[in-house]
N, CA and C atoms as an extended XYZ file, in Angstrom:
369
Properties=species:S:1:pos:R:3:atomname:S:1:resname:S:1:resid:I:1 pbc="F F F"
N       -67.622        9.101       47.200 N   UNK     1
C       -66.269        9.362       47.636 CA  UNK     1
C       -66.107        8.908       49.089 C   UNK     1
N       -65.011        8.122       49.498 N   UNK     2
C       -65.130        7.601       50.508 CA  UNK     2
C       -63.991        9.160       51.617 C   UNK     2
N       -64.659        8.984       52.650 N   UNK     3
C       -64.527       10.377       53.667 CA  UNK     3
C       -64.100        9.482       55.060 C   UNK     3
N       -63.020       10.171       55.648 N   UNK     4
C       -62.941       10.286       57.347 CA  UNK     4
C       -63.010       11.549       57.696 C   UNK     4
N       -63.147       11.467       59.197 N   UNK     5
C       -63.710       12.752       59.319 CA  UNK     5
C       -63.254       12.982       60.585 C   UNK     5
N       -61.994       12.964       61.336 N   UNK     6
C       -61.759       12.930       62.794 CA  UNK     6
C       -62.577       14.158       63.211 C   UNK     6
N       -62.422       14.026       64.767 N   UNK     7
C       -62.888       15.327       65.843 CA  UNK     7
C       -63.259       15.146       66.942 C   UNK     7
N       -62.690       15.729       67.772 N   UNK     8
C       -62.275       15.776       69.672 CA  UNK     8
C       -61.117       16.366       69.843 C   UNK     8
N       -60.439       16.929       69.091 N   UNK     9
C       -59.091       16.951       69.329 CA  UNK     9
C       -59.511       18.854       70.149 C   UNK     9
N       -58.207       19.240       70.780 N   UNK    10
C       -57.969       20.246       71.505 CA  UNK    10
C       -56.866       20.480       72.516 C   UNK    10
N       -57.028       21.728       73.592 N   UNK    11
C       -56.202       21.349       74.251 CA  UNK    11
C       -56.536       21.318       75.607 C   UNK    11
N       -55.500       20.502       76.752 N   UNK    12
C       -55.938       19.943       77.647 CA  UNK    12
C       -54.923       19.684       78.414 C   UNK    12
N       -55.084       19.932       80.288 N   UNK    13
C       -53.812       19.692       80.831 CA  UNK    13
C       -53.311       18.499       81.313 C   UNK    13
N       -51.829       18.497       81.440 N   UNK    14
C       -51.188       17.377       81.751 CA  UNK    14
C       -51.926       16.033       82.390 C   UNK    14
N       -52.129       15.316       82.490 N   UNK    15
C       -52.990       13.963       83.364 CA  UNK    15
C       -54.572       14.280       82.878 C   UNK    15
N       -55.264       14.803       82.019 N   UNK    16
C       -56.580       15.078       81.406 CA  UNK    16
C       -56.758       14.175       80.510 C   UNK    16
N       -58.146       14.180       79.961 N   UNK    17
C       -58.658       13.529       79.010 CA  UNK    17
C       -59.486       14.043       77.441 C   UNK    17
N       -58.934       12.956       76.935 N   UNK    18
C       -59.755       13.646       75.424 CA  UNK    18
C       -60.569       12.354       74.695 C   UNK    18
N       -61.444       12.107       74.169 N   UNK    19
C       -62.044       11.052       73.342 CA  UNK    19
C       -62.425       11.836       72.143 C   UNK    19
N       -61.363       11.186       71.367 N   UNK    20
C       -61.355       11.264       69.627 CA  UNK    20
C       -62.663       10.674       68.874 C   UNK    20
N       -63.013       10.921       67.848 N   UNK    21
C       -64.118       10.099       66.521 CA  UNK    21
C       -63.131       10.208       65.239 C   UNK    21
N       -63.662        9.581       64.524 N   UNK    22
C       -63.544        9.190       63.163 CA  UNK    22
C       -64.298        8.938       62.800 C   UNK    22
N       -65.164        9.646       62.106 N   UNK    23
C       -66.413        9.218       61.491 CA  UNK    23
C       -66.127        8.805       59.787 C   UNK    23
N       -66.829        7.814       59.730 N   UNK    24
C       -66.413        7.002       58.009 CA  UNK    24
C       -67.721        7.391       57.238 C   UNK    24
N       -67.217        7.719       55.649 N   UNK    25
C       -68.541        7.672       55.010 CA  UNK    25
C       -67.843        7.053       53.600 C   UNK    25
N       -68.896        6.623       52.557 N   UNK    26
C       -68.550        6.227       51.146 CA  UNK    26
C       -67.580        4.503       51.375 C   UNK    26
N       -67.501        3.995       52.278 N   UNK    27
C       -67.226        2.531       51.992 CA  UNK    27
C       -68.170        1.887       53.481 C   UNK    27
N       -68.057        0.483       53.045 N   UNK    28
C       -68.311       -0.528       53.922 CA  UNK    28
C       -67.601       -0.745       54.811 C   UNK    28
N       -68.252        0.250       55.979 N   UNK    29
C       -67.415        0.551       57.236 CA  UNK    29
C       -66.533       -1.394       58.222 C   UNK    29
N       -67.887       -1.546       58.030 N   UNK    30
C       -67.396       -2.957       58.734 CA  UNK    30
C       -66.407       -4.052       57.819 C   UNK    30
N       -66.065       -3.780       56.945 N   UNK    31
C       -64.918       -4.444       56.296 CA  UNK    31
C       -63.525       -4.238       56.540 C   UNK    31
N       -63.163       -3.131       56.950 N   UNK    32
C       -62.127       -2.257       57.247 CA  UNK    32
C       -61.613       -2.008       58.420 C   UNK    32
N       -60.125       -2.420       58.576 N   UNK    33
C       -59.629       -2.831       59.910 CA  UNK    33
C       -59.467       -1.216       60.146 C   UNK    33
N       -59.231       -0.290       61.253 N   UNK    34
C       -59.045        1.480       61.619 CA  UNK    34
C       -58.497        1.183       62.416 C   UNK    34
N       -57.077        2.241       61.995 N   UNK    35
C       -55.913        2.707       62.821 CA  UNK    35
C       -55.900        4.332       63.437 C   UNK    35
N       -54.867        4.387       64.400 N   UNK    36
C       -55.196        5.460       64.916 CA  UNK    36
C       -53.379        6.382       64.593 C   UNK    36
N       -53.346        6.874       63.982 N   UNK    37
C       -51.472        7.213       64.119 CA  UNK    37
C       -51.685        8.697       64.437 C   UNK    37
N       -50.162        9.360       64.753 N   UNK    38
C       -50.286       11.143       65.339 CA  UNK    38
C       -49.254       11.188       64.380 C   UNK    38
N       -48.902       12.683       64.195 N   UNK    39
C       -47.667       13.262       63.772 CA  UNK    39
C       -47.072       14.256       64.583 C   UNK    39
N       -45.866       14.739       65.331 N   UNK    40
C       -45.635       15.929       65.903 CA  UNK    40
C       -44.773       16.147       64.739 C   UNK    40
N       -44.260       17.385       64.759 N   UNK    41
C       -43.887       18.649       64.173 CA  UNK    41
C       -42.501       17.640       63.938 C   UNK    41
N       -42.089       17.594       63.230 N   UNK    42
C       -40.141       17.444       62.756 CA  UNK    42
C       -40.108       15.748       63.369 C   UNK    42
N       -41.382       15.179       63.104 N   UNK    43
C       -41.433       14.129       63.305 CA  UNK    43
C       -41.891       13.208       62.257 C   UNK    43
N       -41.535       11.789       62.212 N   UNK    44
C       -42.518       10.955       61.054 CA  UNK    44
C       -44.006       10.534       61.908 C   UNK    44
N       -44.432       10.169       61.046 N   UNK    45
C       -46.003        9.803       61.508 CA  UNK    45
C       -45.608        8.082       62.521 C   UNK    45
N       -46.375        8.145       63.127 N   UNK    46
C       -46.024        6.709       64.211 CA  UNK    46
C       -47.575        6.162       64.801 C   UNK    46
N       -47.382        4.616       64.602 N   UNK    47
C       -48.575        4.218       65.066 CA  UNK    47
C       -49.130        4.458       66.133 C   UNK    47
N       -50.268        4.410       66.473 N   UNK    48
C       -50.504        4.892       67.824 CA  UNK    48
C       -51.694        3.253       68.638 C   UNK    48
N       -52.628        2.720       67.431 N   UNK    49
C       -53.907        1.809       68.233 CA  UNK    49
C       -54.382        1.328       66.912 C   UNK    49
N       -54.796        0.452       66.805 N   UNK    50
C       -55.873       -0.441       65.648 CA  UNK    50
C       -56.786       -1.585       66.023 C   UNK    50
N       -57.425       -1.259       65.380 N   UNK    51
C       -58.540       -2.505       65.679 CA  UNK    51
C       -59.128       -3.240       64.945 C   UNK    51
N       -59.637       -4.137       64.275 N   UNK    52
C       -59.944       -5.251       63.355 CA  UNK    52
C       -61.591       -5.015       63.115 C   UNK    52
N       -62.143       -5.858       62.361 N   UNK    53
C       -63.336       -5.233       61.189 CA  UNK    53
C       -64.374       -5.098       62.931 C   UNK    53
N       -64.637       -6.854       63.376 N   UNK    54
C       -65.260       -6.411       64.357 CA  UNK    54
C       -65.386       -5.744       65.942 C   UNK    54
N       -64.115       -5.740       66.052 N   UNK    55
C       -63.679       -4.658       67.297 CA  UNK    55
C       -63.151       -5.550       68.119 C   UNK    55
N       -62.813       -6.769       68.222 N   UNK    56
C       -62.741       -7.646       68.846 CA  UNK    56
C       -61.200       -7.371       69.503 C   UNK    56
N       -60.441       -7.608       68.586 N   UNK    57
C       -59.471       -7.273       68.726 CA  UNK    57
C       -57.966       -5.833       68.664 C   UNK    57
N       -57.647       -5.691       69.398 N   UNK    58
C       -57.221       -4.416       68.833 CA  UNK    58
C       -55.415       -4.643       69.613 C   UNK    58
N       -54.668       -3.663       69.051 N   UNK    59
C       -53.018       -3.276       69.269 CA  UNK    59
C       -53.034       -2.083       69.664 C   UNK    59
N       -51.932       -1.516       70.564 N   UNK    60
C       -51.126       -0.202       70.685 CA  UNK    60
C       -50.074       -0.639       70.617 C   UNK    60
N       -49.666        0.897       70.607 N   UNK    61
C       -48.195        0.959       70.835 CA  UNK    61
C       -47.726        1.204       71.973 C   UNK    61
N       -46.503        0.630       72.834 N   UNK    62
C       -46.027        0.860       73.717 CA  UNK    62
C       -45.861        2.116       74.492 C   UNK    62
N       -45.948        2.860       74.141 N   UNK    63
C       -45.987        4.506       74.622 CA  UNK    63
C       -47.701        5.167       75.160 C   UNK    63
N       -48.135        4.555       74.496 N   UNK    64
C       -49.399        4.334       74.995 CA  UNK    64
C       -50.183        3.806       75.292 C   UNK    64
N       -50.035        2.335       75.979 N   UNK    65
C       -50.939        0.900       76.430 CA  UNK    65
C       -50.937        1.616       77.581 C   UNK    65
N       -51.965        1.331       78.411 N   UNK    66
C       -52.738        1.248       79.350 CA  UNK    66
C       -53.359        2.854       79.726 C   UNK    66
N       -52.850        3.814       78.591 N   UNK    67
C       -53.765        4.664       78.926 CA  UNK    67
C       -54.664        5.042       77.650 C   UNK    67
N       -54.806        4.849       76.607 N   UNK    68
C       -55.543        5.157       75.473 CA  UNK    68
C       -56.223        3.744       75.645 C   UNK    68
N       -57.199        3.825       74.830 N   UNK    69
C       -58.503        2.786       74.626 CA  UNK    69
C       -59.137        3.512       73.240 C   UNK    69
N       -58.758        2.068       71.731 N   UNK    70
C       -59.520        1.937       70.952 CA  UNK    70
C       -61.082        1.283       70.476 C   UNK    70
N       -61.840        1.892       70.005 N   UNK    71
C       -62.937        0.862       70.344 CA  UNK    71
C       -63.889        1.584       68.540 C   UNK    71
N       -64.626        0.610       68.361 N   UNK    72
C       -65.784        0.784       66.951 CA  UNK    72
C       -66.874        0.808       67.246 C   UNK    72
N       -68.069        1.223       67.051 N   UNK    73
C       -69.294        1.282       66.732 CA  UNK    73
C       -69.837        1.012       64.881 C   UNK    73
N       -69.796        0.213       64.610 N   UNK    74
C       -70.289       -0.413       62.867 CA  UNK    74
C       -71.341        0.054       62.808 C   UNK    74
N       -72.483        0.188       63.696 N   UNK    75
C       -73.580        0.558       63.043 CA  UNK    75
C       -73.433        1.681       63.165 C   UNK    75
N       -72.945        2.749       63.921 N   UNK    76
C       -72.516        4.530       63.487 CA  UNK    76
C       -71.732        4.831       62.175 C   UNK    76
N       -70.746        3.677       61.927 N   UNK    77
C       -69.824        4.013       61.174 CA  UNK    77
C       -68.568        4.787       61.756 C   UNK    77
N       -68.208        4.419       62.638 N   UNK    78
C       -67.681        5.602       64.050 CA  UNK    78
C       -66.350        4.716       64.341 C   UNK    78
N       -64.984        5.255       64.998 N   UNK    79
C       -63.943        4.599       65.322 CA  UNK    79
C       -63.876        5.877       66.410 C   UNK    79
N       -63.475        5.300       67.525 N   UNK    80
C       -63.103        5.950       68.925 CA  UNK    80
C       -62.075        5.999       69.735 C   UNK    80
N       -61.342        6.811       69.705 N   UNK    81
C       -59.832        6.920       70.489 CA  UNK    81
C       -60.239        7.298       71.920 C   UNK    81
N       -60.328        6.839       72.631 N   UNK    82
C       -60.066        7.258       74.509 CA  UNK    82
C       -58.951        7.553       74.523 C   UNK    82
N       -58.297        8.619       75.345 N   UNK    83
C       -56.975        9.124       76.220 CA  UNK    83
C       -56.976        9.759       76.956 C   UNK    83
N       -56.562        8.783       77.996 N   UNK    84
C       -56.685        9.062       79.539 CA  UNK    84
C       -55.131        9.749       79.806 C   UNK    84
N       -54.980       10.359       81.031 N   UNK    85
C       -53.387       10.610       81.414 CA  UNK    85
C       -52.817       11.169       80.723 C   UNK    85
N       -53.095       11.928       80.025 N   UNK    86
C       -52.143       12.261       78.894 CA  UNK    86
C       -51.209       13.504       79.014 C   UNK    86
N       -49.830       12.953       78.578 N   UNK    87
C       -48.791       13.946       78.537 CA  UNK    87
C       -48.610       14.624       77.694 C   UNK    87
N       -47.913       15.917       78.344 N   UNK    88
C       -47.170       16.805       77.206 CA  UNK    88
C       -46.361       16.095       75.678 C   UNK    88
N       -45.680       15.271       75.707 N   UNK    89
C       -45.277       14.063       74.678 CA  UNK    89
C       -46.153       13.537       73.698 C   UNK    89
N       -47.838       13.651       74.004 N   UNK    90
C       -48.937       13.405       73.425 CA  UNK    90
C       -49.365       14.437       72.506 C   UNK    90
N       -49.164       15.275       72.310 N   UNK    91
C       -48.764       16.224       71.343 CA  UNK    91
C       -48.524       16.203       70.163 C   UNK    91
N       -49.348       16.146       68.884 N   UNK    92
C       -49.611       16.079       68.193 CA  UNK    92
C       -50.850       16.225       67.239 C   UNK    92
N       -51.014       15.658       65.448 N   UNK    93
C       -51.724       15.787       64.901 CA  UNK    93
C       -52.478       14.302       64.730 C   UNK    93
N       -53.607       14.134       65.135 N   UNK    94
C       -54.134       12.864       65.273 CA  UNK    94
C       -54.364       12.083       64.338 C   UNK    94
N       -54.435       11.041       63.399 N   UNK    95
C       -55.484       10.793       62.180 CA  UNK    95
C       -55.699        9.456       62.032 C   UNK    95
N       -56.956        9.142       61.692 N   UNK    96
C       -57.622        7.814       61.462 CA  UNK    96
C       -57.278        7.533       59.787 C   UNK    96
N       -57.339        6.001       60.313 N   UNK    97
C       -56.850        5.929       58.883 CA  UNK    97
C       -58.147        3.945       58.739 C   UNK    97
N       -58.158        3.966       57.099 N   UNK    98
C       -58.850        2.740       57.215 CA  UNK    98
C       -58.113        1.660       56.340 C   UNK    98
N       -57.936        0.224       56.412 N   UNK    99
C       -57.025       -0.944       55.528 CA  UNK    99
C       -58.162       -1.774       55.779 C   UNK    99
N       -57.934       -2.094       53.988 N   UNK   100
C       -59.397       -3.238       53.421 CA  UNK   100
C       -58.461       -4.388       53.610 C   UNK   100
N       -57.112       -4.547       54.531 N   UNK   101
C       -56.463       -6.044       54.412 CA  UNK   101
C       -56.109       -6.412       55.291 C   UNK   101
N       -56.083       -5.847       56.266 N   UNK   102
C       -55.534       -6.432       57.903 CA  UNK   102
C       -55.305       -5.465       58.774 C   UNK   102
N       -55.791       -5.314       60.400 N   UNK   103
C       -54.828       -4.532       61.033 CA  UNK   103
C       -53.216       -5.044       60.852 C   UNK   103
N       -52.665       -3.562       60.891 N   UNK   104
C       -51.235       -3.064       60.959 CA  UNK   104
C       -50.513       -1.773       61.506 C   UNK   104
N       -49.570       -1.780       61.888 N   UNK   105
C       -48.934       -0.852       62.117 CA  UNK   105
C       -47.995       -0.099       61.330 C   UNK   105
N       -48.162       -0.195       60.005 N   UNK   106
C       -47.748        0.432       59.194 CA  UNK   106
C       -48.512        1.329       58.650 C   UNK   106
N       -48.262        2.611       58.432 N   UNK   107
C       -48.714        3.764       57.415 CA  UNK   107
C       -49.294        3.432       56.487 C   UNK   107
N       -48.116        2.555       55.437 N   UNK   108
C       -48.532        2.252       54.033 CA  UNK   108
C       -49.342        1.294       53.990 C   UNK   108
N       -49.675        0.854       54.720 N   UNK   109
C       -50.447       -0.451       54.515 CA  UNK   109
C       -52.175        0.137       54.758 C   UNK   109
N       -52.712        1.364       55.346 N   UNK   110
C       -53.730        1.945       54.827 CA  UNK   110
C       -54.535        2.833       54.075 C   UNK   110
N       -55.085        2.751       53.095 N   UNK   111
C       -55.237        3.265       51.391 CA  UNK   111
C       -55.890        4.510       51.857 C   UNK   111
N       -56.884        4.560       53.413 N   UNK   112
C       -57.509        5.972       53.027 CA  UNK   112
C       -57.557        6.757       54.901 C   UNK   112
N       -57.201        8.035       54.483 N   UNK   113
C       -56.472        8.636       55.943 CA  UNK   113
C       -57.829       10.040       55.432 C   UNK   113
N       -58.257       10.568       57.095 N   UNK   114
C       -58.414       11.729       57.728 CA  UNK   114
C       -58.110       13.109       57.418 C   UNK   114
N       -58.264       13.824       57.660 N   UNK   115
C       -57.124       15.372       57.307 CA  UNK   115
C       -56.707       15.580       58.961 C   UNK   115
N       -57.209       14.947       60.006 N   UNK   116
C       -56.143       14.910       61.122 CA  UNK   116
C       -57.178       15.705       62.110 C   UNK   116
N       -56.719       15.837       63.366 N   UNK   117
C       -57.285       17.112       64.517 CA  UNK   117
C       -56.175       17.311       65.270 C   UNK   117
N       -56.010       18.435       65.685 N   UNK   118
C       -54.868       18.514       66.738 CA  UNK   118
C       -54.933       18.556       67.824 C   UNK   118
N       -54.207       17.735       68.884 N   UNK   119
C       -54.035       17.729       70.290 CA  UNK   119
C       -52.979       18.075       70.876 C   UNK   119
N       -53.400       19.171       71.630 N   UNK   120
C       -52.597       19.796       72.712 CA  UNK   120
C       -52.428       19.514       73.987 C   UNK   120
N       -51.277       18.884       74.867 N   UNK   121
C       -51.052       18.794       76.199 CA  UNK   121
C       -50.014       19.620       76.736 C   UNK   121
N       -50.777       20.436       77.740 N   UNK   122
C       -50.258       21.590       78.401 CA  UNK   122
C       -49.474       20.967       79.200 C   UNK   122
N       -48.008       21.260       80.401 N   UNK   123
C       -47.741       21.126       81.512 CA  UNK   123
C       -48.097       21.849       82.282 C   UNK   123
């Protein structure tokens, strides 16, 4: 059975830091492009970072370039969210997700998601 497994999540004040995991089990980690999306409360789910099979390349989203940092480890089986600075607005439910066809910034476009961690930013 193929498994994600986020965890780092918590809470933390305004301008602090958190570094997320996703740990993968049951597929061929290095085939699989990993996205990073949140959900807040009365919200839809929204992309957040992705990165491609070998890490080479990766996207955010505008709300969060230059302070989050995505990055992989293949031989852990591991996907890594950095977030630096982070605001109250950052607030949310975190979740990794994996696509056997391309990075994207779409939801639907990855077949297997996390059960999430939650992050809290205090003011």
């Amino acid at each position: 059975q193929v498994q994600l497994v986020e965890s780092g999540g918590g809470l933390v004040l305004a301008g602090g830091s958190l570094r997320l995991s996703c740990a993968a089990s049951g597929l061929t980690f290095s085939s699989y492009a990993v996205g990073w999306f949140r959900q807040a409360p009365g919200k839809e789910r929204e992309f957040v970072a992705t990165i491609n099979r070998s890490g080479v390349s990766t996207w955010y989203a505008d709300s969060v370039k230059g302070r989050f940092t995505i990055s992989r480890d293949n031989g852990k089986n591991t996907v890594y969210l950095q977030m630096n600075s982070l605001k109250p607005e950052d607030t949310a439910v975190y979740y990794c997700a994996a696509s056997f066809v391309s990075p994207s910034t779409a939801p639907a476009t990855y077949k297997y998601w996390g059960q999430g961690t939650q992050v809290t930013v205090s003011s």
